Amino acid sequence: MTQSETDGGSGSPTPGGGGEPRDGVMGYEQARDELVAVVRRLEAGGSTLEESLALWERGEELAGICRQWLEGARARLDAAIERDARGGEAEDEGVAGAERTGGNGGSGSEE
């Protein structure tokens, strides 16, 4: 199976799910498990040169799929951390604003 067969021809899986296949995209766990099996077969030896090369190529393909999922997960985490940091800044500004206006958020007059 080629990468275009596993990702619907888009060139990359759509990271973000729980690793479950979606629209023909191989999930992270499935790719990782198959990669482990490929590595075990290569380590066991006994394959012909042609079989070993095919296994190696498949392993590279699976490693690429896993890498894309992990990069997507990292991007989502970074975005969540950034959103959280921005949300914290907005909350801090709200507290500072309330302190400047006597705690009433700027509505009404200060005495």
Coordinates of C-alpha atoms in Angstrom, one line a residue:
M1 CA 0.0 0.0 0.0
T2 CA 1.4 3.4 -0.9
Q3 CA 1.1 6.6 1.1
S4 CA -1.4 7.9 -1.5
E5 CA -3.5 4.9 -0.8
T6 CA -3.4 5.4 3.0
D7 CA -4.1 9.2 2.8
G8 CA -6.6 9.4 0.1
G9 CA -4.0 10.9 -2.3
S10 CA -3.6 14.1 -0.4
G11 CA 0.1 13.4 0.5
S12 CA -0.5 13.6 4.3
P13 CA -2.8 12.3 6.9
T14 CA -5.2 14.6 8.6
P15 CA -3.8 14.7 12.2
G16 CA -6.1 15.5 14.9
G17 CA -8.2 12.5 15.4
G18 CA -7.6 9.8 18.0
G19 CA -5.5 7.9 15.5
E20 CA -8.6 6.3 14.0
P21 CA -8.7 5.9 10.2
R22 CA -10.8 8.6 8.6
D23 CA -11.7 8.8 5.0
G24 CA -9.1 6.2 4.2
V25 CA -6.3 7.9 6.2
M26 CA -4.3 5.5 8.3
G27 CA -4.4 6.4 12.0
Y28 CA -1.3 6.9 14.1
E29 CA -1.7 3.7 16.2
Q30 CA -2.3 1.6 13.1
A31 CA 0.8 2.9 11.4
R32 CA 2.9 2.5 14.5
D33 CA 1.7 -1.0 15.1
E34 CA 2.5 -2.0 11.4
L35 CA 5.8 -0.3 11.7
V36 CA 6.7 -2.3 14.8
A37 CA 5.8 -5.5 12.9
V38 CA 7.9 -4.4 9.9
V39 CA 10.9 -3.7 12.2
R40 CA 10.5 -7.1 13.9
R41 CA 10.5 -8.9 10.5
L42 CA 13.6 -7.0 9.4
E43 CA 15.4 -7.8 12.7
A44 CA 14.4 -11.5 12.5
G45 CA 16.2 -11.8 9.2
G46 CA 15.6 -14.6 6.8
S47 CA 14.1 -12.4 4.1
T48 CA 15.5 -12.2 0.6
L49 CA 17.1 -8.9 -0.4
E50 CA 14.1 -7.9 -2.4
E51 CA 11.7 -8.7 0.5
S52 CA 14.0 -6.7 2.9
L53 CA 14.1 -3.7 0.6
A54 CA 10.3 -3.8 0.3
L55 CA 10.0 -4.0 4.1
W56 CA 12.4 -1.1 4.5
E57 CA 10.5 1.0 2.1
R58 CA 7.2 0.2 3.8
G59 CA 8.8 1.0 7.2
E60 CA 10.0 4.4 5.8
E61 CA 6.5 5.1 4.6
L62 CA 4.9 4.2 7.9
A63 CA 7.5 6.2 9.8
G64 CA 6.5 9.2 7.7
I65 CA 2.8 8.7 8.5
C66 CA 3.6 8.5 12.2
R67 CA 5.8 11.6 11.9
Q68 CA 3.0 13.6 10.2
W69 CA 0.5 12.6 13.0
L70 CA 3.0 13.6 15.7
E71 CA 3.8 16.9 14.0
G72 CA 0.0 17.6 13.7
A73 CA -0.4 16.7 17.4
R74 CA 2.5 19.1 18.3
A75 CA 0.9 21.9 16.3
R76 CA -2.4 21.4 18.0
L77 CA -0.7 21.4 21.4
D78 CA 1.3 24.6 20.6
A79 CA -1.9 26.3 19.4
A80 CA -3.8 25.3 22.6
I81 CA -0.9 26.6 24.7
E82 CA -0.9 29.8 22.7
R83 CA -4.7 30.2 23.1
D84 CA -4.4 29.5 26.8
A85 CA -1.7 32.1 27.1
R86 CA -3.7 34.7 25.2
G87 CA -6.7 33.9 27.4
G88 CA -4.6 34.4 30.5
E89 CA -3.4 37.7 29.2
A90 CA -7.0 38.8 28.5
E91 CA -8.0 37.7 32.1
D92 CA -5.1 39.6 33.5
E93 CA -6.1 42.7 31.5
G94 CA -9.6 42.4 32.8
V95 CA -8.4 42.3 36.4
A96 CA -6.0 45.2 35.9
G97 CA -8.9 47.2 34.2
A98 CA -11.2 46.5 37.2
E99 CA -8.5 47.7 39.6
R100 CA -8.0 50.9 37.7
T101 CA -11.7 51.6 37.7
G102 CA -12.4 50.8 41.3
G103 CA -13.6 47.3 40.6
N104 CA -16.7 48.2 38.7
G105 CA -15.2 47.4 35.3
G106 CA -15.5 51.1 34.2
S107 CA -19.2 51.4 34.5
G108 CA -20.4 54.3 36.5
S109 CA -18.2 56.9 38.2
E110 CA -15.5 56.6 40.7
E111 CA -15.9 58.4 44.0

